[in-house]
Amino acid sequence: MDFNIPLDEWTANKNLKKFIKDKIDLCKPKNVYLCSGTKEEYDELMNQMVIDGKAIKLNDQKRPNSYFFKSDPEDVARVEERTFICSEKEIDAGPTNNWHNPNEMKIKLLNLFDGSMQGRTMYVIPFSMGPIGSDKSHIGIEITDSAYVVCNMHIMTRMGKKVIDHLKDEDFIECMHSVGKPLQENEKDTLWPCDPENRYIVHFPEEKSIWSYGSGYGGNALLGKKCFALRIASTMAKKDGWLAEHMLILGITNPEGEKKYFVAAFPSACGKTNMAMLNPSLPGWKIECIGDDIAWMKISEDGRLWAINPEAGFFGVAPGTSYDTNYNAMKSLEKNSIFTNVALTQDNDVWWEGMTKNEPENMINWLGKKHSKEEKAAHPNARFTSPAHQCPIIDKDFENPKGVPISAIIFGGRRDDVVPLVYEAFDWQHGTFLGASVSSQMTAAAKGNIGKLRHDPFAMLPFCGYNMADYFDHWLGFDKKMTSKNLPKIFYVNWFLKDENQKGFIWPGFSDNIRVLKWMFERVDNKVGFKKTAIGNIPNIEDLNVDGLNLSKNTLEKLLEIDLDKWEKEVLELKNYFSIFKDKLPEGIIDQLNKLNERVLKEKSKRCEPSYKE
Ligand code: TSX
Ligand code: MN
């Protein structure tokens, strides 16, 4: 077998050498490339993909060192229906995951991977999720036959020789990936090889391995992200008493220079990346970004919860991103970035819906055809891959192996009614219930279900590697590991309320969300008041800074309204949803649901009592 450097020179780790040799025997590649992680390696791989026609180098004046890829039109997003959790027992995958018998699945995968890399290079990528050497970091080895994956991993993770040097005899997570398109002798490669009919994204939580076949796209192929840092890590976290969460991490500094860190979990299409890089509208307030997608949190010796971002880059949805909606993301992707399924302008730059008010003329759309106004220029799930350190507001502790101490946890969803702008949980148990209750109205036009409610507990529905009911239990018990003074406060937000006629949004959102963050910040220090309601604590109207917003009193009341009739229905909706967990649903969740119901009914009865004043 032809190696770029001798295996023994690259690593002395016996397990790693065995892993590589076994996979060579299985996948039968043409040659093997052991990644160094250097810039030269990145440039060489990109150059070759440009020569092969798989990538286009963008205009170096406009977008230095950046590349455009278009995928196979069948391979444009994560495939949840092809994603499996192969725990030994079906009950350990739970009702929200696809389970498959691990032995049967292994046989199926071994068949698929047998010879799957014929005629191709097998790349070996050592990567660290989290700063190298942090006690919160974990190492993975991804074997892949896609150079696109290698280049994306260069941006999204700390990878290469430095990880090997650190690995020594440590354990690593085995990540197997193949696009599933072996090449026969003299067969010409396609521009985006994949096998859409046979996609499998498979997790073996007990042996902590990942096998991904048939897709080259994002979350299906960059295995450090959703597969490892969420699905496998969540099972590790449950076992070892920490949290692996689908959360952004931000730093917030008030005008007095006091700083706190918050994490936040939102379902898709709620603007998580925008929130992570918020450009605040209130003078003197500052937001800094630690991460936009994943938080790993552990309790330190000081008894506080500390978070790291296991990733090193952003893999963000491009459409809707503009200098207006997310200035800092736009700055992050000005150079050294990879763009997938965006549109190409006539001067070889990128464009997507929502980037500018007016469309540039003469674009090539994401399918490689001349763009016409009737169609989308970029695919709605088009992505940018950009280094986190290019974000103008990246936090100084982004690389800190200790992480940052967390003061508040925010949940949220997109609801045009019922859920107020912001409320605070009474305590940790109630806060856990809020996380379990996360739901969002759908915006995807695809299946004619616009506006339908989708429950997405903790925004982890597609990312929890074990039974979601056990996950609730893990959260419910987490407060016992910390002293109460160290427990983060928990909040729920909704930026998406609409007016009576369901026409416009009544909260300006974006930069003005700092006003809500300010209230939370001051709640953490108990420096501002609240009003107790049936569902939680809301701001007193005078405690929310709305200076210069031009909101009517009526609108402000609507933003903080708790409609008890609607909440009575909400309780039923939640009860109905939680029934999928059957007898696995923890007492703590049932208890919180009952208490919510009682509080709502009690408030209602107060309202109905005849008034004897006059
Ligand atoms: O990301 C969003 N955030 C969070 C920002 C920090 N979006 C975009 C969601 C899709 C990814 C929002 N959209 C937010 C928001 O707070 N709010 C809204 C709704 C909205 C849309 C447009 C306007 C106001 C609110 N602007 C005007 O009406 C001018
Ligand atoms: Mn995500």
mmCIF file of C-alpha atoms and ligand atoms in Angstrom, residues 266 268-279 319-320 325 414 495-496 505-513, ligand 1:
data_model
loop_
_atom_site.group_PDB
_atom_site.id
_atom_site.type_symbol
_atom_site.label_atom_id
_atom_site.label_comp_id
_atom_site.label_asym_id
_atom_site.label_seq_id
_atom_site.Cartn_x
_atom_site.Cartn_y
_atom_site.Cartn_z
ATOM 1 C CA PHE A 266 -32.788 26.899 19.712
ATOM 2 C CA SER A 268 -33.323 25.271 13.452
ATOM 3 C CA ALA A 269 -34.490 28.480 11.724
ATOM 4 C CA CYS A 270 -34.437 30.516 14.957
ATOM 5 C CA GLY A 271 -31.177 32.320 14.174
ATOM 6 C CA LYS A 272 -28.748 30.641 16.557
ATOM 7 C CA THR A 273 -25.674 31.802 14.632
ATOM 8 C CA ASN A 274 -27.091 35.349 14.536
ATOM 9 C CA MET A 275 -27.566 35.265 18.303
ATOM 10 C CA ALA A 276 -24.048 33.906 18.870
ATOM 11 C CA MET A 277 -22.563 36.931 17.037
ATOM 12 C CA LEU A 278 -25.096 39.564 18.077
ATOM 13 C CA ASN A 279 -24.261 43.187 17.408
ATOM 14 C CA PRO A 319 -29.159 32.241 2.921
ATOM 15 C CA GLY A 320 -30.440 35.072 5.106
ATOM 16 C CA THR A 325 -28.616 40.445 9.917
ATOM 17 C CA ARG A 414 -40.268 30.161 17.041
ATOM 18 C CA TRP A 495 -38.369 36.451 19.262
ATOM 19 C CA PHE A 496 -41.123 35.554 16.811
ATOM 20 C CA PHE A 505 -43.395 40.400 13.865
ATOM 21 C CA ILE A 506 -44.005 42.584 16.919
ATOM 22 C CA TRP A 507 -40.477 42.291 18.351
ATOM 23 C CA PRO A 508 -37.646 43.805 16.271
ATOM 24 C CA GLY A 509 -35.298 40.940 17.152
ATOM 25 C CA PHE A 510 -31.657 40.788 16.044
ATOM 26 C CA SER A 511 -29.579 43.585 17.651
ATOM 27 C CA ASP A 512 -32.459 44.505 19.938
ATOM 28 C CA ASN A 513 -32.414 41.086 21.584
HETATM 29 O O1 TSX B 1 -31.905 35.363 13.725
HETATM 30 C C1 TSX B 1 -32.920 35.958 13.999
HETATM 31 N N1 TSX B 1 -33.062 36.544 15.237
HETATM 32 C C2 TSX B 1 -32.003 36.388 16.269
HETATM 33 C C3 TSX B 1 -30.976 37.391 16.096
HETATM 34 C C4 TSX B 1 -30.034 37.634 16.973
HETATM 35 N N2 TSX B 1 -33.918 36.038 13.050
HETATM 36 C C5 TSX B 1 -33.797 35.370 11.763
HETATM 37 C C6 TSX B 1 -34.434 33.994 11.886
HETATM 38 C C7 TSX B 1 -34.136 33.089 10.760
HETATM 39 C C8 TSX B 1 -32.790 32.441 10.866
HETATM 40 C C9 TSX B 1 -35.057 36.744 13.342
HETATM 41 N N3 TSX B 1 -36.144 36.970 12.618
HETATM 42 C C10 TSX B 1 -35.202 37.369 14.586
HETATM 43 C C11 TSX B 1 -34.172 37.284 15.558
HETATM 44 O O2 TSX B 1 -34.296 37.843 16.644
HETATM 45 N N4 TSX B 1 -36.426 37.962 14.594
HETATM 46 C C12 TSX B 1 -36.985 37.717 13.390
HETATM 47 C C13 TSX B 1 -38.316 38.196 12.961
HETATM 48 C C14 TSX B 1 -38.124 39.549 12.305
HETATM 49 C C15 TSX B 1 -37.791 39.611 10.970
HETATM 50 C C16 TSX B 1 -37.551 40.847 10.373
HETATM 51 C C17 TSX B 1 -37.671 42.009 11.125
HETATM 52 C C18 TSX B 1 -38.035 41.939 12.455
HETATM 53 C C19 TSX B 1 -38.264 40.691 13.052
HETATM 54 N N5 TSX B 1 -37.379 43.249 10.527
HETATM 55 C C20 TSX B 1 -38.249 44.153 10.062
HETATM 56 O O3 TSX B 1 -39.415 43.926 10.112
HETATM 57 C C21 TSX B 1 -37.661 45.374 9.492
#
